Amino acid sequence: MAPLHLGLLATLGAHALALAFTRRASIASITDSEWDAFNATVSGRLRNGEPMLAPCYTRYNGEAQEPDLEQCSVLQKDGGDLTYATGQFGMYVNSQWGACQATGQTCTFGPIRPDILTPILDTCEQGSVPTKYVDAQSVEDVQRTLVFAGENSLRLVIKNTGHDYEGRSSAPDSLALWTHNMQPPIEFNEEFVPEGCSESGGDSITFGAGEQFGRIYDFVEARGYRIVGGSSITVGAAGGWITGGGHSLLTNELGLGVDNVQQLKAVLPNGTHVTANRCQNQDLFFALRGGGGGTFAVITEMTSRVYPKKEMQFVEISFANIGVGAQRRLMDIFVSNGEKWAAEGWGGYIYCFSIGTGIFIGTSLLNYDEAVESMKPLSDFATHLNIGVVNVTTTDSFRAGLQAFVETQEIGIFPGSAWALSSRIVKHDSFAPEKQQELSSILSNFLNVQQELLEPSLQILVLCLTMPAVYSQSMPESDLPGGPGHASISPHWRDGVWQALHFRAYSGSIKDPELVRKIAQNAHDAMNPLRAFTPDSGAYINEADPWEPDYINSFWGQENYERLLRIKREVDPENLLMVRKGVGWDENDGRFSCYPDVDES
Ligand SMILES: Cc1cc2nc3c(=O)[nH]c(=O)nc-3n(C[C@H](O)[C@H](O)[C@H](O)COP(=O)(O)OP(=O)(O)OC[C@H]3O[C@@H](n4cnc5c(N)ncnc54)[C@H](O)[C@@H]3O)c2cc1C
Ligand SMILES: *[C@@H]1O[C@H](CO)[C@@H](O)[C@H](O)[C@H]1NC(C)=O
Ligand SMILES: *[C@@H]1O[C@H](CO)[C@@H](O)[C@H](O)[C@H]1NC(C)=O
Ligand SMILES: *[C@@H]1O[C@H](CO)[C@@H](O)[C@H](O)[C@H]1NC(C)=O
């Protein structure tokens, strides 16, 4: 009983620090002339928010409309190309977050392309797509939008690429700040010295809030460098990725995104533009690196370290139709080699379906022969079952090596694809020899769950070999707790060897709220055995399910959370930036009314 009481006290303590709750006004409370006056202050960049697929429909928000056939044929053709689609304000990569899941109001396609029937048979509804947005292109646009939203108590959303898995970049009846077009030319800085510092933090690049990894990779490669970045070329570097932590194929060797940031510039909720680094505004520097997307300030510019190119070994394998027994043997191989492979620098993804397993990993700590030797357990497995060979590909281009995985992701994401997921960081101690059998069995069971006929979703278990356990052993002192470069991610990350992600993929055309709720509930519940097996671990805020239990401990740990809460009260006393369960969360805020009603136990 005692620990329970202590936990309860800590929770009450946190609530005593809670923020003032401001009731939000509806977008409809602002008159046309007030909108026009505001529009003039943001250089005419105010727009009406509309779901991306709205031009295809004959009925939009309850009214008949003439479909825009030309625009619709572009959407049918290019809507699944994420580089194109993330350039559309009304697009959400996980389409359920563009919908209001609690009511079923949405505007989406089914899984078959082109989808001619849905737009004719169904109607398009606004769902959770913000009603108005500012296509921000300057610091001033960001400042004026924050001040306007604050003065009028509007519900404000920051949207970059719309990749978020938790609906933090959408909300009904809101004004959005769209950062996608904040893409000034990327700059290369040899021996970058952060403002106010006297020492260089190493070679770095500086880019705007809207920059995506594809362009960043191309930029650094052309100059002979590599950078710690995400697996998807369309994820935004300076938005959700960095504010959540940011993992990469290079994390075993070079750390997380937050470990590589040299400097951030950001606009505070009151409109002040500030610079944060290891020498000034360290509180904000701490909060913006792990505290959660859209919570403390709007990042306008980011400077991150780059490293000279290095030869890298990549391995891509798929084992299809190998049966339950062989799948289990494969999982035993993954688990028993987990720590060894991390120490050898292998980062990447193992994705397990009930019918087979795919592997995409890379390392720059081994040469070709060493990589072949390291993969021997997998080649022996393949030879034994006579299912091919394990090929190692050598390249000094990270981007070229990544291409195979980029293509794999593109197959799975199309307009209308919806993804419910849950996350767990798996730490060193779970790989102890006496625990391996149980870990392997729990992970294998993710895929053995009986699929209910009326809840059509595809189950996938992804093991992310992108955790910083190895890097953390040699972290610079300045970035340890108490140092000026300490980041607000939870301490669990620092012992993290893997992150286990459970996905349930379904069609966005499924809109019955009860069915959507069940799918989200199943994705949440499927993680419970692993949660129970790793009681002293956490989850990745960016890839967790929105109902993560004990989220304060999972995402930040109590100590980081208390510092974050203090910073939040200082920079955002009105709680203007508050998107979902997180620092400054208030469950009475109507913006969560579109979330499915999932049981959090
Ligand atoms: C296909 C896919 C692949 C992924 N791969 C990886 C990976 O390899 N590694 C990894 O770590 N994660 C990965 N993620 C998760 C990713 O980090 C999160 O989805 C992240 O939230 C995306 O950030 P965004 O800015 O691109 O998206 P958005 O949905 O636009 O924004 C996400 C959050 O960031 C906030 N935000 C956006 N811009 C700003 C800003 N300028 N200032 C302050 N807050 C801002 C938003 O308010 C929101 O809370 C992946 C996700 C997907 C869908
Ligand atoms: C804002 O002004 C621009 C330029 O005058 C105009 O094109 C745009 O439609 C206006 N936005 C809204 C929402 O009225
Ligand atoms: C491995 O490489 C060989 C020779 O290049 C090729 O024929 C084979 O298809 C590759 N195997 C896989 C699984 O990619
Ligand atoms: C804005 O907020 C910051 C942080 O609380 C504060 O230091 C600054 O003085 C404020 N600026 C204005 C103009 O109120």
XYZ file of C-alpha atoms and ligand atoms in Angstrom:
696
model
C 0.000 0.000 0.000
C 2.773 2.441 0.881
C 4.144 2.954 -2.646
C 0.622 3.467 -3.900
C 0.052 6.255 -1.410
C 3.314 7.917 -2.297
C 2.361 7.801 -5.971
C -0.990 9.320 -5.157
C 0.642 12.139 -3.210
C 2.992 12.869 -6.082
C 0.028 13.060 -8.433
C -1.845 15.383 -6.104
C 1.282 17.509 -5.797
C 1.447 17.817 -9.561
C -2.186 18.837 -9.692
C -1.621 21.526 -7.083
C 0.778 23.045 -9.594
C -1.819 22.887 -12.343
C -2.212 25.757 -14.737
C -4.991 28.279 -14.970
C -7.579 26.894 -17.331
C -8.814 29.272 -19.986
C -12.098 28.488 -21.639
C -11.703 28.547 -25.417
C -13.878 30.655 -27.632
C -15.271 29.270 -30.867
C -13.802 30.313 -34.199
C -17.351 31.516 -34.976
C -17.051 34.160 -32.237
C -14.706 36.205 -34.448
C -16.468 38.458 -36.966
C -15.543 38.620 -40.655
C -14.110 42.103 -40.262
C -11.966 40.941 -37.332
C -10.643 38.086 -39.473
C -9.897 40.510 -42.311
C -8.021 42.838 -39.975
C -6.007 39.911 -38.610
C -5.394 38.596 -42.130
C -3.817 41.933 -43.070
C -1.347 41.614 -40.155
C -0.144 38.216 -41.431
C 0.390 39.458 -45.000
C -2.820 37.849 -46.262
C -1.723 34.345 -45.185
C -4.924 33.448 -43.334
C -6.775 30.540 -45.003
C -9.864 28.443 -44.435
C -8.909 24.914 -43.352
C -10.391 22.127 -45.467
C -9.801 18.355 -45.440
C -7.396 17.449 -48.254
C -9.930 15.252 -50.076
C -12.819 17.735 -49.876
C -12.524 18.750 -53.578
C -13.536 15.180 -54.572
C -16.867 15.220 -52.763
C -20.335 16.326 -53.837
C -21.334 17.101 -50.239
C -19.082 19.030 -47.827
C -20.143 19.976 -44.270
C -23.778 19.241 -45.008
C -24.013 21.274 -48.199
C -23.994 20.272 -51.842
C -20.927 21.359 -53.791
C -19.530 21.006 -57.292
C -16.514 18.659 -57.021
C -13.265 20.034 -58.432
C -12.559 17.157 -60.797
C -9.161 18.399 -61.898
C -7.924 18.808 -58.321
C -9.536 15.488 -57.410
C -7.671 13.588 -60.099
C -4.407 15.038 -58.742
C -5.415 13.844 -55.263
C -6.348 10.390 -56.538
C -2.953 10.127 -58.241
C -0.607 11.913 -55.806
C -2.490 11.814 -52.504
C -0.445 8.782 -51.399
C 2.865 10.470 -52.188
C 3.792 11.802 -48.767
C 6.055 14.499 -50.148
C 3.078 15.915 -52.026
C 0.524 15.179 -49.320
C 2.457 16.746 -46.423
C 2.433 19.940 -48.518
C -1.387 20.032 -48.174
C -2.686 21.663 -45.008
C -5.769 19.432 -44.710
C -3.865 16.113 -44.840
C -3.126 13.889 -41.837
C -0.790 10.922 -42.319
C -2.834 8.930 -39.792
C -6.172 9.835 -41.287
C -8.137 9.194 -38.085
C -6.649 12.390 -36.625
C -8.171 14.465 -39.409
C -11.502 12.928 -38.356
C -13.600 13.449 -35.274
C -13.409 9.847 -34.126
C -15.998 10.253 -31.384
C -18.704 11.270 -33.878
C -17.483 9.608 -37.077
C -17.296 12.935 -38.927
C -14.543 12.610 -41.478
C -13.477 13.089 -45.075
C -11.373 10.238 -46.308
C -10.807 7.522 -48.889
C -10.956 3.776 -48.581
C -7.824 1.685 -49.112
C -8.258 1.144 -52.850
C -6.742 3.679 -55.250
C -8.177 5.435 -57.151
C -11.229 5.548 -54.888
C -14.023 6.781 -57.124
C -16.934 5.456 -55.069
C -16.411 6.882 -51.562
C -16.657 10.563 -52.614
C -19.924 9.834 -54.410
C -21.567 7.578 -51.843
C -20.363 9.385 -48.745
C -20.140 12.954 -47.460
C -17.114 15.031 -46.468
C -17.082 16.527 -42.981
C -14.629 18.911 -41.355
C -13.874 16.475 -38.502
C -10.786 17.621 -36.569
C -9.241 19.640 -39.405
C -8.745 23.178 -38.002
C -11.325 25.682 -39.287
C -8.797 28.412 -40.093
C -5.036 28.469 -40.397
C -2.149 30.820 -41.005
C 0.323 29.657 -43.638
C 3.201 31.072 -41.574
C 6.304 32.125 -43.472
C 8.066 34.436 -41.052
C 8.739 34.865 -37.344
C 6.321 37.825 -37.411
C 3.509 35.609 -38.758
C 4.053 33.252 -35.817
C 4.180 36.098 -33.301
C 0.987 37.750 -34.576
C -0.920 34.479 -34.693
C 0.012 33.597 -31.115
C -0.973 37.040 -29.864
C -4.282 36.984 -31.798
C -5.174 33.500 -30.530
C -4.254 34.533 -26.978
C -6.261 37.772 -27.041
C -9.333 35.982 -28.360
C -8.899 32.789 -26.285
C -9.028 30.656 -29.431
C -8.035 27.042 -29.466
C -4.615 27.061 -31.145
C -2.988 24.145 -32.952
C 0.529 23.979 -34.372
C 0.742 21.820 -37.472
C 3.882 20.973 -39.409
C 3.673 17.767 -41.500
C 0.685 16.095 -39.805
C 2.611 12.868 -39.016
C 1.566 12.882 -35.387
C 0.172 9.609 -33.997
C -1.727 11.274 -31.162
C -3.747 13.984 -32.818
C -1.637 16.805 -31.452
C -1.619 18.683 -34.759
C -5.387 18.756 -35.270
C -8.419 19.917 -33.272
C -11.979 20.837 -34.179
C -13.037 24.487 -34.053
C -9.455 25.723 -33.873
C -7.021 28.157 -35.459
C -3.870 26.467 -36.722
C -0.391 27.771 -37.232
C 0.986 25.849 -40.229
C 4.787 25.862 -40.179
C 5.318 23.764 -43.326
C 6.318 26.684 -45.543
C 8.883 28.054 -43.101
C 11.714 26.674 -45.227
C 14.417 29.305 -45.746
C 17.584 27.952 -47.424
C 19.447 25.471 -45.195
C 22.797 26.823 -43.963
C 26.001 24.904 -43.334
C 28.052 26.187 -40.357
C 31.592 24.913 -39.977
C 32.499 24.788 -36.274
C 29.204 26.368 -35.200
C 29.376 28.534 -32.083
C 25.913 28.856 -30.477
C 24.924 32.459 -29.701
C 26.322 33.541 -26.346
C 28.694 30.563 -26.132
C 32.453 30.775 -26.543
C 33.140 27.265 -27.768
C 32.150 25.512 -30.958
C 29.682 22.653 -30.761
C 31.025 21.164 -34.022
C 29.988 21.359 -37.677
C 26.239 21.985 -37.899
C 23.372 22.935 -40.163
C 20.649 25.494 -39.496
C 17.171 25.139 -40.985
C 13.602 26.426 -40.614
C 10.601 24.979 -38.780
C 9.087 23.403 -41.900
C 12.136 21.471 -43.084
C 11.641 17.724 -43.695
C 14.284 15.005 -43.514
C 14.350 14.342 -47.270
C 15.759 17.780 -48.078
C 18.002 17.742 -45.015
C 19.566 14.419 -46.053
C 20.126 15.665 -49.597
C 21.732 18.864 -48.280
C 24.192 17.215 -45.888
C 25.090 14.358 -48.266
C 26.031 16.785 -51.025
C 28.520 18.314 -48.578
C 29.984 14.990 -47.456
C 28.150 14.721 -44.144
C 25.526 12.683 -42.301
C 23.035 13.672 -39.629
C 20.919 11.984 -36.963
C 17.407 11.958 -38.447
C 14.207 9.968 -38.794
C 13.417 7.001 -41.009
C 10.736 8.830 -42.950
C 11.880 11.520 -45.376
C 8.684 13.499 -44.778
C 8.761 13.776 -40.965
C 9.556 17.347 -39.886
C 12.882 17.768 -38.078
C 12.120 20.893 -36.021
C 8.548 20.084 -34.937
C 7.195 16.961 -33.273
C 10.324 14.883 -33.899
C 12.723 17.070 -31.921
C 10.254 18.121 -29.222
C 9.564 14.413 -28.538
C 13.160 13.117 -28.577
C 13.836 11.971 -32.139
C 15.301 8.522 -32.794
C 17.340 7.492 -35.803
C 19.160 4.572 -37.392
C 22.314 6.307 -36.130
C 21.187 6.649 -32.501
C 23.315 3.798 -31.103
C 26.381 5.599 -32.409
C 25.444 9.298 -32.316
C 22.551 9.668 -29.898
C 19.032 10.990 -30.278
C 17.886 14.105 -32.086
C 17.841 15.995 -28.778
C 21.482 15.066 -28.115
C 22.552 16.737 -31.345
C 20.706 20.047 -31.138
C 23.073 23.004 -30.842
C 20.482 25.761 -30.783
C 16.767 26.444 -31.144
C 14.989 29.691 -31.869
C 11.367 29.867 -30.807
C 8.447 32.213 -30.253
C 6.996 32.105 -26.733
C 3.195 32.188 -26.332
C 3.395 35.920 -25.494
C 5.063 36.598 -28.857
C 8.673 37.016 -27.702
C 11.271 35.465 -30.037
C 14.086 33.834 -28.078
C 17.274 31.836 -28.634
C 17.846 28.735 -26.514
C 21.060 26.711 -26.261
C 23.543 25.420 -23.664
C 24.582 29.004 -22.814
C 21.275 30.896 -22.586
C 17.612 30.108 -21.881
C 18.621 26.623 -20.735
C 15.179 26.003 -19.247
C 13.513 26.405 -22.617
C 16.320 24.428 -24.279
C 15.535 21.596 -21.842
C 11.764 21.831 -22.343
C 11.846 21.953 -26.139
C 13.944 18.780 -26.306
C 11.539 16.134 -25.026
C 8.753 18.074 -23.319
C 6.336 17.330 -26.154
C 5.166 18.928 -29.408
C 3.315 22.222 -29.363
C 3.557 22.728 -25.602
C 6.108 25.415 -24.656
C 6.815 27.608 -27.679
C 6.793 27.527 -31.466
C 10.211 26.546 -32.793
C 11.127 28.697 -35.797
C 14.704 27.546 -36.429
C 16.916 24.630 -35.416
C 20.662 24.035 -35.568
C 21.865 20.458 -35.374
C 25.256 18.726 -35.535
C 26.467 16.957 -38.661
C 29.205 14.331 -38.958
C 31.562 13.419 -41.811
C 30.255 10.602 -44.003
C 31.237 7.094 -43.071
C 30.797 3.750 -44.763
C 27.644 2.031 -43.564
C 26.470 -1.595 -43.841
C 22.773 -2.181 -44.535
C 20.804 -5.397 -44.326
C 17.320 -5.877 -45.711
C 15.626 -9.250 -45.461
C 12.114 -10.531 -45.543
C 11.097 -13.943 -44.298
C 7.605 -14.679 -45.547
C 5.280 -17.553 -44.656
C 7.603 -19.228 -42.202
C 5.035 -20.499 -39.723
C 4.535 -19.930 -36.017
C 7.375 -22.170 -34.782
C 9.969 -20.568 -37.043
C 8.708 -17.076 -36.159
C 9.275 -17.888 -32.508
C 12.813 -19.145 -33.228
C 13.466 -15.932 -35.122
C 12.250 -13.869 -32.169
C 14.613 -15.845 -29.898
C 17.458 -14.851 -32.234
C 16.462 -11.173 -32.091
C 16.212 -11.187 -28.306
C 19.416 -13.106 -27.609
C 21.347 -10.817 -29.967
C 19.590 -7.608 -28.902
C 22.325 -6.128 -26.740
C 25.170 -7.371 -28.947
C 23.668 -5.861 -32.080
C 23.083 -2.535 -30.307
C 26.720 -2.416 -29.199
C 27.737 -3.144 -32.806
C 25.822 -0.049 -33.898
C 22.913 -1.759 -35.647
C 19.928 0.563 -35.829
C 16.683 0.149 -37.723
C 13.511 -1.857 -37.659
C 12.308 -5.425 -37.377
C 8.674 -5.623 -38.431
C 6.741 -8.732 -37.599
C 3.401 -9.735 -39.111
C 1.580 -12.929 -38.288
C 2.625 -14.234 -41.718
C 6.254 -13.177 -41.779
C 9.000 -10.837 -40.669
C 10.944 -8.040 -42.353
C 14.278 -6.671 -41.217
C 15.823 -3.365 -42.189
C 18.925 -2.391 -40.218
C 22.219 -0.586 -40.722
C 25.465 0.160 -38.880
C 28.498 2.311 -39.475
C 30.511 0.742 -36.663
C 31.259 -2.484 -38.558
C 32.990 -3.142 -41.875
C 31.505 -5.503 -44.452
C 33.136 -8.701 -43.112
C 32.232 -7.877 -39.534
C 28.637 -7.166 -40.560
C 28.400 -10.525 -42.346
C 29.792 -12.244 -39.242
C 27.392 -10.342 -36.966
C 24.426 -11.458 -39.091
C 25.480 -15.118 -38.933
C 22.599 -16.191 -36.642
C 20.177 -14.863 -39.263
C 21.988 -16.409 -42.223
C 22.123 -19.747 -40.423
C 18.400 -19.466 -39.792
C 17.767 -18.703 -43.473
C 20.028 -21.495 -44.696
C 18.451 -23.979 -42.323
C 14.964 -23.198 -43.650
C 16.298 -22.821 -47.180
C 14.738 -19.382 -47.565
C 17.543 -17.422 -49.175
C 20.615 -15.543 -48.094
C 21.296 -12.510 -45.957
C 22.860 -9.782 -48.088
C 24.926 -6.942 -46.669
C 25.067 -3.795 -48.804
C 27.835 -1.271 -48.286
C 27.409 2.435 -49.028
C 28.672 5.738 -47.674
C 25.338 7.364 -48.507
C 22.929 7.137 -45.608
C 20.136 8.376 -47.865
C 20.780 5.688 -50.499
C 20.895 3.026 -47.810
C 17.595 4.259 -46.386
C 15.788 4.128 -49.740
C 14.601 0.533 -49.388
C 12.865 1.430 -46.138
C 11.405 4.642 -47.529
C 9.766 2.536 -50.243
C 8.427 0.044 -47.709
C 6.782 2.865 -45.752
C 5.222 4.340 -48.860
C 3.369 1.109 -49.592
C 1.738 1.226 -46.178
C 0.621 4.852 -46.120
C -2.014 6.146 -48.492
C -4.780 8.722 -48.192
C -7.197 7.067 -45.837
C -4.780 4.824 -43.969
C -5.310 4.921 -40.229
C -2.861 3.638 -37.624
C -3.541 2.975 -33.954
C -0.451 2.155 -31.946
C 1.215 1.727 -28.575
C 4.837 1.888 -27.483
C 7.220 0.529 -24.859
C 10.916 1.150 -24.309
C 12.722 -2.143 -23.639
C 15.754 -1.586 -21.435
C 18.991 -3.474 -20.724
C 17.578 -5.375 -17.766
C 14.902 -7.056 -19.924
C 17.660 -8.734 -21.951
C 19.228 -10.487 -18.937
C 19.733 -14.176 -19.850
C 17.101 -15.399 -17.380
C 14.517 -13.008 -18.823
C 15.039 -13.616 -22.529
C 12.598 -16.509 -22.879
C 9.775 -14.521 -21.360
C 10.556 -11.397 -23.405
C 10.597 -13.452 -26.599
C 7.329 -15.099 -25.660
C 5.584 -11.794 -24.869
C 6.760 -10.239 -28.136
C 5.701 -13.298 -30.136
C 2.266 -13.186 -28.545
C 1.549 -9.758 -30.029
C 0.931 -11.524 -33.294
C -0.877 -14.541 -31.934
C -3.836 -12.502 -30.730
C -7.055 -13.772 -32.239
C -8.286 -11.330 -34.866
C -11.934 -10.444 -34.362
C -13.841 -10.605 -37.593
C -15.698 -7.361 -37.040
C -12.607 -5.334 -36.137
C -10.673 -5.414 -39.375
C -7.168 -4.246 -38.626
C -3.743 -5.550 -39.557
C -1.478 -6.205 -36.570
C 2.191 -5.382 -36.769
C 4.904 -5.495 -34.129
C 7.841 -3.241 -34.900
C 11.042 -3.534 -32.897
C 12.914 -0.249 -33.216
C 16.652 -0.769 -32.785
C 17.034 2.980 -32.444
C 17.430 3.562 -28.715
C 20.402 5.391 -27.166
C 21.555 2.845 -24.538
C 24.981 2.507 -26.154
C 25.479 6.210 -26.908
C 24.371 7.141 -23.379
C 27.364 5.416 -21.826
C 29.672 8.089 -23.215
C 27.433 11.158 -23.136
C 29.169 14.489 -22.605
C 28.968 15.683 -19.017
C 27.184 18.888 -20.055
C 24.173 16.832 -21.125
C 23.830 14.774 -17.955
C 21.161 15.680 -15.371
C 22.004 19.081 -13.882
C 24.089 20.099 -16.901
C 23.151 22.943 -19.277
C 22.441 20.525 -22.116
C 20.227 18.105 -20.175
C 17.165 17.110 -22.230
C 13.683 16.503 -20.813
C 13.155 12.999 -22.271
C 12.588 10.368 -19.595
C 15.627 8.658 -18.043
C 14.215 5.345 -19.358
C 15.533 6.229 -22.803
C 19.108 6.217 -21.571
C 18.899 2.487 -20.818
C 16.748 1.781 -23.850
C 17.961 -0.926 -26.244
C 14.748 -1.294 -28.232
C 11.400 0.338 -28.535
C 8.570 -2.112 -29.141
C 5.762 -0.600 -31.213
C 2.457 -2.289 -31.756
C 0.473 -1.017 -34.722
C -3.019 -1.799 -35.857
C -3.527 -0.533 -39.385
C -7.075 -0.025 -40.607
C -8.992 1.802 -43.267
C -9.869 5.428 -42.620
C -13.224 4.766 -44.249
C -14.156 2.858 -41.084
C -15.918 5.582 -39.153
C -18.365 3.868 -36.806
C -17.162 5.400 -33.505
C -17.632 2.131 -31.602
C -15.515 0.201 -34.104
C -12.791 2.867 -34.106
C -12.868 2.854 -30.315
C -12.428 -0.928 -30.232
C -9.442 -0.810 -32.577
C -7.789 1.899 -30.454
C -8.631 -0.072 -27.305
C -7.099 -3.239 -28.750
C -3.912 -1.391 -29.717
C -3.721 -0.013 -26.181
C -4.472 -3.332 -24.440
C -2.084 -5.390 -26.575
C 0.830 -3.573 -24.908
C -0.281 -4.480 -21.368
C 1.745 -7.721 -21.038
C 4.926 -5.887 -22.046
C 4.030 -2.996 -19.721
C 3.691 -5.538 -16.908
C 7.017 -7.185 -17.827
C 8.838 -3.811 -17.843
C 7.264 -2.025 -14.844
C 10.189 0.368 -14.514
C 10.229 1.584 -18.098
C 8.356 4.054 -20.253
C 7.143 4.832 -23.752
C 8.140 7.210 -26.542
C 5.838 10.230 -26.357
C 5.730 10.483 -30.177
C 4.819 6.852 -30.746
C 2.808 6.101 -27.626
C -0.916 5.586 -27.681
C -2.815 8.668 -26.507
C -4.029 6.775 -23.430
C -0.572 5.815 -22.161
C -1.094 4.934 -18.484
C 1.165 6.690 -15.960
C 2.247 9.020 -18.766
C 4.233 11.378 -16.519
C 6.644 8.619 -15.535
C 6.584 7.087 -19.021
C 7.396 10.260 -20.958
C 9.586 12.326 -18.607
C 10.000 10.854 -15.134
C 8.736 12.776 -12.106
C 11.785 15.028 -11.727
C 11.852 16.221 -15.339
C 8.086 16.635 -15.251
C 8.216 18.964 -12.265
C 10.811 21.162 -13.958
C 8.721 21.126 -17.163
C 5.615 22.147 -15.265
C 7.461 25.055 -13.653
C 8.737 26.206 -17.076
C 5.283 25.825 -18.585
C 3.753 28.046 -15.896
C 6.400 30.654 -16.576
C 6.244 30.800 -20.373
C 2.572 29.930 -20.892
C 0.507 30.922 -17.828
C -2.697 31.037 -19.915
C -2.073 27.528 -21.227
C -2.478 28.697 -24.815
C -0.317 25.869 -26.162
C -2.026 22.767 -24.909
C -2.772 20.022 -27.293
C -3.316 16.729 -25.524
C -2.456 14.803 -22.409
C 0.891 16.230 -21.445
C 2.450 19.092 -19.546
C -0.363 21.540 -18.799
C -3.051 19.073 -19.778
C -6.596 19.793 -18.663
C -9.077 17.081 -19.443
C -11.995 19.491 -19.389
C -10.798 21.230 -22.494
C -13.254 20.522 -25.292
C -10.509 19.862 -27.809
C -10.304 16.268 -26.641
C -13.945 15.661 -27.411
C -12.997 13.940 -30.660
C -10.844 11.263 -29.008
C -12.297 7.770 -28.798
C -13.408 6.833 -25.315
C -10.746 4.248 -24.521
C -10.462 2.553 -21.126
C -6.996 3.418 -19.814
C -6.471 0.577 -17.385
C 5.723 7.284 -41.190
C 6.290 7.795 -39.898
C 7.643 7.596 -39.619
C 8.200 8.075 -38.428
N 9.524 7.850 -38.178
C 10.082 8.317 -37.027
C 11.468 8.105 -36.746
O 12.194 7.513 -37.524
N 11.962 8.593 -35.590
C 11.181 9.253 -34.685
O 11.692 9.676 -33.652
N 9.865 9.463 -34.920
C 9.297 9.011 -36.067
N 7.961 9.214 -36.295
C 7.162 9.929 -35.267
C 7.330 11.433 -35.415
O 8.471 11.860 -34.692
C 6.081 12.135 -34.867
O 4.971 11.758 -35.645
C 6.217 13.635 -34.835
O 5.199 14.156 -33.980
C 6.101 14.292 -36.199
O 6.340 15.670 -36.101
P 5.876 16.680 -37.269
O 6.264 18.034 -36.824
O 6.444 16.177 -38.545
O 4.287 16.452 -37.326
P 2.993 17.263 -36.862
O 1.911 16.245 -36.761
O 2.723 18.386 -37.768
O 3.336 17.839 -35.418
C 3.551 16.973 -34.330
C 3.600 17.723 -33.013
O 4.635 18.711 -33.029
C 4.121 20.009 -32.785
N 4.874 20.960 -33.603
C 4.986 20.969 -34.949
N 5.770 21.985 -35.335
C 6.175 22.627 -34.209
C 7.013 23.759 -33.958
N 7.591 24.450 -34.942
N 7.208 24.143 -32.671
C 6.634 23.472 -31.652
N 5.838 22.398 -31.835
C 5.610 21.979 -33.100
C 2.643 19.914 -33.137
O 1.892 20.865 -32.437
C 2.329 18.510 -32.681
O 2.166 18.513 -31.277
C 7.379 8.754 -37.486
C 6.023 8.952 -37.766
C 5.466 8.478 -38.949
C 4.007 8.699 -39.218
C -6.535 36.710 -46.587
O -6.086 37.660 -47.520
C -5.676 37.112 -48.773
C -5.050 38.224 -49.607
O -5.867 39.331 -49.606
C -6.869 36.469 -49.445
O -6.474 35.885 -50.670
C -7.412 35.390 -48.520
O -8.565 34.798 -49.066
C -7.757 35.982 -47.162
N -8.100 34.883 -46.245
C -9.344 34.723 -45.764
C -9.554 33.525 -44.896
O -10.231 35.474 -45.979
C 21.264 -11.077 -52.487
O 22.178 -10.741 -53.492
C 22.118 -11.592 -54.618
C 23.256 -11.223 -55.549
O 23.309 -9.840 -55.744
C 20.748 -11.468 -55.271
O 20.647 -12.314 -56.379
C 19.691 -11.846 -54.255
O 18.391 -11.627 -54.775
C 19.846 -11.007 -52.979
N 18.946 -11.526 -51.970
C 18.076 -10.775 -51.331
C 17.261 -11.477 -50.282
O 17.930 -9.580 -51.533
C 7.162 36.954 -22.408
O 7.401 35.846 -21.545
C 8.743 35.712 -21.126
C 8.853 34.404 -20.345
O 7.953 34.375 -19.300
C 9.157 36.929 -20.330
O 10.501 36.806 -19.932
C 8.986 38.172 -21.182
O 9.273 39.325 -20.429
C 7.558 38.245 -21.727
N 7.495 39.350 -22.692
C 6.527 40.228 -22.714
C 6.596 41.271 -23.777
O 5.608 40.190 -21.909
